[in-house]
Coordinates of C-alpha atoms in Angstrom, one line a residue:
M114 CA 122.5 71.4 79.6
L115 CA 120.9 71.9 76.2
E116 CA 120.9 75.3 74.5
A117 CA 117.1 75.2 74.5
D118 CA 117.1 74.8 78.3
I119 CA 119.5 77.8 78.6
W120 CA 117.0 80.1 76.7
I121 CA 114.1 78.9 78.9
I122 CA 116.2 79.7 82.0
V123 CA 117.1 83.2 80.6
A124 CA 113.4 84.0 80.2
M125 CA 112.7 82.9 83.8
V126 CA 115.7 84.9 85.2
I127 CA 114.4 88.0 83.5
Y128 CA 111.0 87.4 85.2
F129 CA 112.6 86.8 88.6
V130 CA 114.7 90.0 88.4
G131 CA 111.6 91.9 87.4
V132 CA 109.5 90.8 90.4
M133 CA 112.4 91.4 92.8
A134 CA 112.7 94.9 91.4
V135 CA 109.0 95.6 92.0
G136 CA 109.4 94.5 95.6
A137 CA 112.4 96.9 96.0
I138 CA 110.5 99.8 94.4
Y139 CA 107.7 99.5 97.0
T140 CA 109.8 98.9 100.0
K141 CA 110.0 102.5 101.2
R142 CA 106.3 103.2 100.8
S143 CA 105.2 99.9 102.3
N144 CA 107.3 100.5 105.4
K145 CA 105.5 103.8 106.2
S146 CA 102.8 102.0 108.2
S147 CA 101.1 98.7 108.7
T148 CA 98.1 100.0 106.7
E149 CA 100.4 100.6 103.7
Y150 CA 102.1 97.3 104.1
F151 CA 99.0 95.2 104.5
I152 CA 96.4 96.8 102.2
G153 CA 98.3 99.5 100.3
G154 CA 96.6 102.4 102.1
R155 CA 93.3 101.6 100.4
S156 CA 94.6 103.1 97.1
L157 CA 94.2 100.4 94.5
G158 CA 92.4 101.2 91.2
P159 CA 89.9 98.9 89.4
W160 CA 92.4 97.1 87.1
L161 CA 94.9 96.4 89.9
T162 CA 92.2 95.3 92.3
A163 CA 90.5 93.0 89.8
L164 CA 93.5 91.3 88.2
S165 CA 95.4 91.0 91.5
A166 CA 92.3 89.3 93.1
E167 CA 92.0 86.8 90.2
A168 CA 95.7 86.1 89.9
S169 CA 96.2 85.5 93.6
D170 CA 93.0 83.3 93.6
M171 CA 93.9 81.0 90.7
S172 CA 97.5 80.2 91.5
G173 CA 99.3 77.3 89.7
W174 CA 96.1 75.4 90.0
L175 CA 94.9 77.2 86.9
L176 CA 97.8 76.2 84.7
M177 CA 98.5 72.8 86.2
G178 CA 95.7 71.4 88.5
L179 CA 92.7 72.2 86.2
P180 CA 94.3 71.2 82.9
G181 CA 95.6 68.1 84.5
L182 CA 92.1 67.2 85.7
A183 CA 90.7 67.8 82.3
Y184 CA 93.4 65.7 80.6
F185 CA 92.9 62.8 83.0
S186 CA 89.1 62.4 83.2
G187 CA 87.7 64.7 80.5
C188 CA 85.3 67.5 80.4
S189 CA 82.8 66.8 83.2
E190 CA 84.4 67.6 86.5
A191 CA 86.8 70.2 85.2
G192 CA 84.1 71.9 83.1
W193 CA 81.5 72.0 85.9
T194 CA 84.1 73.3 88.4
A195 CA 85.0 76.1 86.0
V196 CA 81.3 77.0 85.7
G197 CA 80.9 77.1 89.5
L198 CA 84.0 79.3 89.9
I199 CA 82.7 81.8 87.3
I200 CA 79.3 82.0 89.0
G201 CA 80.9 82.4 92.4
T202 CA 83.2 85.1 91.3
Y203 CA 80.4 87.2 89.8
L204 CA 78.2 86.8 92.9
N205 CA 81.1 87.7 95.2
W206 CA 81.9 90.9 93.4
R207 CA 78.2 91.7 93.0
F208 CA 77.0 91.2 96.5
V209 CA 80.0 91.3 98.8
A210 CA 82.6 93.7 97.4
K211 CA 80.9 97.1 97.9
R212 CA 79.4 96.3 101.3
L213 CA 82.7 94.9 102.6
R214 CA 84.7 97.9 101.3
R215 CA 82.3 100.3 103.1
Y216 CA 81.7 98.2 106.3
S217 CA 85.4 97.5 106.8
E218 CA 86.1 101.2 107.0
V219 CA 83.1 101.9 109.2
A220 CA 84.1 99.0 111.6
G221 CA 87.3 100.6 113.0
N222 CA 89.1 100.9 109.6
S223 CA 89.6 97.2 109.5
I224 CA 92.6 96.1 107.4
T225 CA 92.4 92.3 107.8
L226 CA 89.4 89.9 107.7
P227 CA 89.9 88.9 111.4
D228 CA 90.0 92.7 112.2
F229 CA 86.7 93.1 110.4
F230 CA 85.0 90.2 112.2
S231 CA 86.2 91.5 115.6
N232 CA 85.2 95.1 115.0
R233 CA 81.9 94.2 113.4
F234 CA 80.7 92.4 116.5
H235 CA 82.6 94.6 119.0
D236 CA 84.4 91.6 120.3
K237 CA 86.3 93.1 123.3
K238 CA 87.8 89.8 124.3
K239 CA 89.2 89.2 120.8
I240 CA 87.8 85.6 120.7
L241 CA 86.6 85.9 117.1
M242 CA 89.8 87.6 116.0
T243 CA 91.9 84.9 117.5
I244 CA 89.9 82.0 116.1
S245 CA 89.8 83.5 112.6
A246 CA 93.6 84.3 112.6
L247 CA 94.4 80.7 113.6
I248 CA 92.1 79.3 110.9
I249 CA 93.9 81.5 108.3
L250 CA 97.3 80.3 109.6
V251 CA 96.3 76.6 109.3
F252 CA 94.7 76.6 105.9
F253 CA 97.2 79.0 104.3
C254 CA 100.0 76.7 105.3
V255 CA 98.2 74.1 103.2
Y256 CA 97.6 76.6 100.4
V257 CA 101.2 77.8 100.3
G258 CA 102.3 74.2 100.1
S259 CA 100.2 73.7 96.9
C260 CA 102.0 76.6 95.3
F261 CA 105.4 75.3 96.1
V262 CA 104.4 71.8 94.7
T263 CA 103.6 73.6 91.5
C264 CA 107.0 75.3 91.3
G265 CA 108.9 72.0 92.1
K266 CA 107.0 70.1 89.4
L267 CA 107.7 72.8 86.9
F268 CA 111.4 72.7 87.2
N269 CA 111.5 69.0 87.5
T270 CA 109.5 68.5 84.3
L271 CA 111.4 71.1 82.3
F272 CA 114.9 70.4 83.2
G273 CA 115.0 67.2 85.3
F274 CA 116.2 69.3 88.3
D275 CA 115.7 67.9 91.7
Y276 CA 112.1 68.5 92.8
V277 CA 112.8 69.4 96.4
H278 CA 115.7 71.7 95.7
M279 CA 113.8 73.7 93.1
M280 CA 110.7 73.9 95.2
I281 CA 112.7 75.4 98.1
F282 CA 114.4 77.9 95.7
A283 CA 111.0 79.1 94.4
A284 CA 109.7 79.4 98.0
L285 CA 112.7 81.7 98.9
I286 CA 112.1 84.0 95.9
V287 CA 108.4 84.4 96.9
F288 CA 109.4 85.1 100.5
A289 CA 112.0 87.7 99.4
Y290 CA 109.7 90.0 97.4
T291 CA 106.8 89.6 99.8
F292 CA 109.1 90.4 102.7
L293 CA 110.4 93.5 101.0
G294 CA 107.4 95.1 99.4
G295 CA 104.3 94.1 101.2
Y296 CA 100.8 94.4 99.7
L297 CA 101.6 96.9 96.9
S298 CA 104.4 94.8 95.5
V299 CA 102.2 91.7 95.7
C300 CA 99.3 93.4 93.9
T301 CA 101.6 95.0 91.2
T302 CA 103.3 91.7 90.5
D303 CA 99.8 90.1 90.4
L304 CA 98.8 92.5 87.7
I305 CA 101.8 91.5 85.6
Q306 CA 101.3 87.8 86.4
S307 CA 97.6 87.8 85.6
L308 CA 98.3 89.1 82.1
L309 CA 101.1 86.6 81.6
M310 CA 98.9 83.7 82.9
C311 CA 96.0 84.6 80.5
G312 CA 98.4 85.1 77.6
A313 CA 100.2 81.8 78.3
L314 CA 97.0 79.8 78.4
A315 CA 95.8 81.3 75.1
V316 CA 99.1 80.7 73.3
V317 CA 99.4 77.1 74.3
F318 CA 95.7 76.3 73.6
I319 CA 95.8 77.8 70.1
G320 CA 99.2 76.3 69.4
T321 CA 98.0 72.8 70.4
V322 CA 94.9 72.9 68.2
A323 CA 96.9 74.2 65.3
S324 CA 99.5 71.3 65.7
I325 CA 96.7 68.7 65.7
G326 CA 95.4 70.1 62.4
G327 CA 92.5 72.2 63.6
V328 CA 89.3 72.0 65.7
E329 CA 87.7 69.3 63.6
N330 CA 90.6 66.9 63.9
C331 CA 90.8 67.5 67.6
A332 CA 87.1 66.9 68.1
N333 CA 87.3 63.7 66.1
A334 CA 90.1 62.4 68.3
L335 CA 88.4 63.2 71.5
R336 CA 85.1 61.7 70.4
D337 CA 86.8 58.3 70.2
I338 CA 87.6 58.4 74.0
P339 CA 84.7 56.9 76.0
G340 CA 83.0 59.6 78.1
F341 CA 85.8 62.2 77.6
I342 CA 83.8 65.1 76.2
S343 CA 80.6 64.3 78.0
V344 CA 79.3 66.5 80.8
T345 CA 77.6 63.6 82.6
L346 CA 80.3 60.9 82.2
S347 CA 83.9 60.7 83.4
A348 CA 86.6 59.0 81.4
N349 CA 88.4 56.1 83.0
P350 CA 92.1 56.1 82.0
L351 CA 94.0 52.8 82.6
E352 CA 97.5 52.6 84.0
Q353 CA 98.6 50.4 81.2
G354 CA 97.2 52.8 78.6
G355 CA 93.9 53.2 76.9
F356 CA 90.5 53.7 78.6
G357 CA 88.0 51.5 80.5
V358 CA 84.3 51.9 80.7
P359 CA 83.5 55.6 81.7
T360 CA 81.9 56.2 85.1
E361 CA 78.7 58.2 85.6
Y362 CA 79.2 61.8 86.6
G363 CA 75.7 62.5 88.0
I364 CA 73.9 65.1 89.9
V365 CA 76.1 64.7 93.0
G366 CA 79.2 65.3 91.0
I367 CA 77.8 68.3 89.2
I368 CA 76.5 69.9 92.5
S369 CA 79.9 69.3 94.1
A370 CA 81.8 70.9 91.2
I371 CA 79.5 73.9 91.0
S372 CA 79.7 74.4 94.8
W373 CA 83.3 75.4 94.4
G374 CA 81.8 78.9 93.7
L375 CA 80.7 79.1 97.3
G376 CA 84.3 79.3 98.4
Y377 CA 84.8 82.8 97.1
F378 CA 82.6 84.3 99.9
G379 CA 85.3 83.2 102.5
I380 CA 88.6 83.5 100.7
P381 CA 90.7 86.0 102.6
H382 CA 93.1 86.9 99.8
V383 CA 90.1 87.9 97.5
L384 CA 88.1 89.7 100.3
V385 CA 91.1 91.8 101.2
R386 CA 91.2 93.2 97.7
F387 CA 87.6 94.4 98.2
M388 CA 88.8 96.2 101.4
S389 CA 91.7 97.9 99.6
I390 CA 90.1 99.3 96.5
K391 CA 90.3 103.1 96.3
S392 CA 86.6 103.8 95.7
E393 CA 83.3 101.9 95.8
K394 CA 82.6 103.4 92.4
D395 CA 85.4 101.3 90.9
I396 CA 83.9 98.0 92.0
K397 CA 81.5 97.6 89.0
K398 CA 84.4 98.1 86.6
S399 CA 86.6 95.7 88.6
R400 CA 83.8 93.1 88.5
I401 CA 83.6 93.2 84.7
I402 CA 87.4 93.0 84.3
A403 CA 87.6 90.1 86.8
V404 CA 84.8 88.0 85.3
V405 CA 86.0 88.5 81.7
W406 CA 89.6 87.5 82.7
L407 CA 88.3 84.4 84.5
V408 CA 86.0 83.2 81.7
I409 CA 88.9 83.4 79.2
S410 CA 91.5 81.8 81.6
L411 CA 89.3 79.0 82.9
G412 CA 88.0 78.2 79.4
C413 CA 91.6 78.0 78.0
A414 CA 92.8 75.9 81.0
V415 CA 90.1 73.3 80.6
C416 CA 90.5 73.2 76.8
I417 CA 94.3 72.7 77.1
G418 CA 93.7 69.6 79.1
L419 CA 91.2 68.3 76.5
V420 CA 93.3 69.0 73.4
G421 CA 96.4 67.9 75.3
R422 CA 94.8 64.4 75.4
A423 CA 94.3 64.5 71.7
F424 CA 97.9 65.6 71.1
L425 CA 99.6 63.3 73.6
P426 CA 97.0 60.6 74.1
D427 CA 98.9 58.1 76.3
M428 CA 101.7 60.2 77.9
F429 CA 100.3 60.5 81.4
T430 CA 98.4 57.7 83.3
T431 CA 98.1 59.2 86.8
K432 CA 96.5 62.4 88.1
A433 CA 99.7 63.6 89.6
T434 CA 101.7 63.3 86.3
A435 CA 98.8 64.7 84.2
E436 CA 99.2 68.0 86.0
T437 CA 102.3 68.7 83.9
I438 CA 100.5 68.6 80.6
F439 CA 100.7 72.4 80.2
I440 CA 104.5 72.4 80.7
V441 CA 105.0 69.5 78.3
L442 CA 102.9 71.1 75.6
S443 CA 104.8 74.4 76.0
K444 CA 108.1 72.7 75.6
V445 CA 107.0 70.6 72.6
L446 CA 105.3 73.3 70.7
L447 CA 107.1 76.6 71.3
P448 CA 110.6 78.0 70.6
S449 CA 112.8 77.9 73.7
F450 CA 112.7 81.5 74.7
L451 CA 108.9 81.8 74.1
C452 CA 108.5 78.5 76.1
G453 CA 110.4 80.1 78.9
I454 CA 108.1 83.1 78.9
V455 CA 105.0 80.9 78.7
V456 CA 105.9 78.5 81.5
T457 CA 106.9 81.5 83.6
G458 CA 103.1 82.0 83.7
I459 CA 103.0 79.0 86.0
L460 CA 105.6 80.6 88.2
A461 CA 103.6 83.8 88.0
A462 CA 100.4 82.1 89.1
S463 CA 102.0 80.2 92.0
M464 CA 104.1 83.1 93.2
S465 CA 101.3 85.6 93.1
S466 CA 99.1 83.3 95.1
S467 CA 101.7 82.1 97.6
S468 CA 102.8 85.7 98.2
S469 CA 99.2 86.7 99.0
Y470 CA 98.8 83.7 101.3
L471 CA 102.0 84.6 103.1
L472 CA 101.1 88.2 103.5
I473 CA 97.6 87.6 104.8
A474 CA 98.7 84.9 107.2
S475 CA 101.4 87.2 108.6
S476 CA 99.1 90.1 108.9
S477 CA 96.6 88.0 110.8
I478 CA 99.1 86.8 113.4
A479 CA 100.9 90.2 113.7
K480 CA 97.8 92.5 113.8
N481 CA 95.2 90.2 115.3
I482 CA 97.1 88.0 117.8
Y483 CA 100.3 89.9 118.6
K484 CA 98.8 93.4 118.7
G485 CA 95.3 92.4 119.4
L486 CA 96.0 90.1 122.4
I487 CA 99.7 89.9 123.4
K488 CA 101.0 93.5 123.2
K489 CA 98.1 95.9 122.6
D490 CA 100.4 98.9 122.6
A491 CA 102.7 97.6 119.9
N492 CA 103.8 100.1 117.4
D493 CA 103.9 99.6 113.6
E494 CA 107.6 98.7 113.6
Q495 CA 107.0 95.9 116.1
V496 CA 103.9 94.6 114.3
M497 CA 105.7 94.5 111.0
F498 CA 108.6 92.6 112.6
V499 CA 106.3 90.0 113.9
A500 CA 104.6 89.8 110.5
R501 CA 107.9 89.1 108.8
V502 CA 108.8 86.4 111.4
T503 CA 105.5 84.8 110.6
L504 CA 106.3 84.9 106.9
V505 CA 109.3 82.7 107.7
I506 CA 107.2 80.2 109.7
V507 CA 104.4 79.9 107.2
M508 CA 107.0 79.5 104.4
A509 CA 108.6 76.7 106.4
F510 CA 105.3 74.9 106.9
G511 CA 104.5 75.3 103.2
I512 CA 107.8 73.7 102.2
F513 CA 107.2 70.8 104.6
T514 CA 103.7 70.3 103.1
A515 CA 105.3 70.3 99.6
L516 CA 108.1 67.8 100.2
D517 CA 106.1 64.9 98.6
E518 CA 106.2 65.4 94.9
N519 CA 103.3 63.0 94.4
N520 CA 100.9 65.5 96.0
T521 CA 98.1 66.4 93.7
I522 CA 97.7 70.2 93.4
F523 CA 94.0 69.9 92.7
N524 CA 93.3 67.9 95.9
I525 CA 95.5 70.2 98.1
V526 CA 93.7 73.3 96.9
S527 CA 90.2 71.7 97.2
Y528 CA 90.9 71.0 100.9
A529 CA 92.1 74.5 101.8
W530 CA 89.3 76.1 99.6
A531 CA 86.6 74.2 101.5
G532 CA 88.2 75.1 104.8
F533 CA 88.1 78.9 104.1
G534 CA 84.8 78.8 102.3
A535 CA 82.9 77.0 105.1
S536 CA 84.7 78.8 108.0
F537 CA 84.4 82.4 106.7
G538 CA 81.9 82.4 103.8
P539 CA 78.6 82.1 105.8
L540 CA 79.9 84.6 108.4
V541 CA 80.9 87.2 105.7
I542 CA 77.4 87.0 104.2
M543 CA 75.5 87.2 107.5
S544 CA 77.8 90.0 108.8
L545 CA 77.0 92.1 105.7
Y546 CA 73.3 91.2 105.3
W547 CA 71.7 90.3 108.6
R548 CA 71.6 92.8 111.4
R549 CA 70.6 90.2 114.0
T550 CA 73.8 88.2 113.7
T551 CA 75.5 88.0 117.1
L552 CA 79.0 87.4 118.4
S553 CA 78.0 84.0 119.8
G554 CA 76.5 83.0 116.4
A555 CA 79.7 84.2 114.6
V556 CA 82.0 82.2 116.8
A557 CA 79.8 79.1 116.7
G558 CA 79.4 79.3 112.9
M559 CA 83.1 79.8 112.2
L560 CA 84.2 76.9 114.4
T561 CA 81.5 74.7 112.9
G562 CA 82.7 75.4 109.4
A563 CA 86.4 74.7 110.1
I564 CA 85.9 71.6 112.2
S565 CA 83.2 70.1 110.0
V566 CA 85.5 70.4 106.9
I567 CA 88.3 68.6 108.7
L568 CA 86.0 65.8 110.0
Y569 CA 84.1 65.5 106.7
E570 CA 87.3 65.2 104.6
C571 CA 88.7 62.6 107.0
F572 CA 85.6 60.4 107.4
L573 CA 82.8 61.2 105.0
R574 CA 84.1 62.4 101.7
D575 CA 84.6 59.0 100.2
I576 CA 81.3 57.7 101.6
V577 CA 79.0 60.6 100.6
G578 CA 80.8 61.6 97.4
L579 CA 79.8 65.3 97.8
Y580 CA 82.5 68.0 98.0
S581 CA 82.8 69.0 101.7
L582 CA 82.4 72.7 101.0
L583 CA 78.6 72.5 100.3
P584 CA 77.4 70.6 103.3
C585 CA 79.8 72.3 105.7
F586 CA 78.9 75.8 104.3
I587 CA 75.2 75.1 104.9
L588 CA 75.8 73.7 108.3
S589 CA 77.9 76.8 109.3
L590 CA 75.2 79.1 108.0
L591 CA 72.5 77.2 110.0
V592 CA 74.5 77.4 113.2
I593 CA 75.0 81.1 112.8
V594 CA 71.3 81.7 112.4
I595 CA 70.2 79.3 115.2
V596 CA 72.8 80.5 117.8
S597 CA 72.1 84.2 116.9
L598 CA 68.4 83.8 117.4
L599 CA 69.0 82.0 120.8
S600 CA 71.4 84.7 122.1
R601 CA 70.8 88.3 123.1
K602 CA 70.2 90.8 120.3
P603 CA 73.2 92.9 119.2
S604 CA 73.5 96.3 121.0
K605 CA 72.0 99.4 119.6
E606 CA 75.5 100.6 118.8
I607 CA 76.2 97.6 116.6
Q608 CA 72.9 97.8 114.9
S609 CA 73.4 101.5 114.2
E610 CA 76.8 100.8 112.8
F611 CA 75.3 98.1 110.6
D612 CA 72.7 100.6 109.3
S613 CA 75.3 103.3 108.5
A614 CA 77.5 100.8 106.7
I615 CA 74.9 99.3 104.3
N616 CA 72.9 102.4 103.5

């Protein structure tokens, strides 16, 4: 092994030891109760809430998937997707965060999203809770897999280590500190990781531009690539090198990319941050922090892909390999130890997200299915035991999903993102803003969103060309409204609870 590789590994080991220490520190407090373990006792401040929400949301997709997309096809899809995510983040913090924080406490002190849905509609048979918990389990297995793919590609690209072995190793590290420390350890490491991710993106972007000879040289190189810096054209890389005639990236593509923002309304690992913030008064500050962080991070991620093409014009000819552009630039441009710190940002992103996914999936099964349906008198110790068993199961499914190293991170994430956005997003909005929403409407809308995404992705995506999230989101929303209007009005108790929560 080269000396440079040893220094990179040293930096990573320091990081691993640090996150394990955080998990150990919070073990005692997290084991006090399930509320502490799952949402930190609703004690998070504005900085921790904002940065943990964004770090868990972005995952390795931010440092590999998005730069890889920009490197491969240019500015259009990557740029419009970033715009959609920024808009969606702002709207979610602006219109959902405060109401959900308040309503989740009014509705039986709900500590998970399935809890909230069930308590909001007084679902005594736990139908809504069961369906939502199962949807979370299915789509989070996919999400966790995307994070493990990121880790495997990282070690394979840096050191030539076996992809599968290193992917499993990273999965075990994530499992260990999530198992030990619960929500507080996840959010605290998210805070550290969010700062590391943003710093890593900025360092690599600035370093690449400087190596090319400045902004003007970089712009001149990119202008020579057909369609690369256009927002209405998509570059067409050829496998043998060079570029073909660019393809049109028209209104359908732009709408599809911007519609990514709709996903935020239904993403459990972001919504649970709203439920756990200490005070409603902190939400405005958290919103500003979150949006500023996202603008900087997404801007740098897209630009890294673009300037990476100018710096290494013919190095990657497939989408899967292009997703390693951030890693390669870091290794080429930076001293070994600094490279280790920077690429640890990828581990930070992937591990923060996968830990959140593992925790939310486990809480849904333990709280909502085990305690909600199977053993209603289960104590906290039993619930947490089931949660940790579920962690093992979800991790195993994630590893299985990630076994193929040719998986594209961007595509895996887009599938799970659409699934959550269409299943939960319309229902979250209607639950918080429409008193007339009924249990029947909620069940019908949630099932419509989940099933329509699966069917659309299997049979219609290539034909229609529109990202599944938008049509399936709209369809779910319409079904909620229609079925609610056709069914009996909510009870006076539910309507009174609604009024007390939103006023």
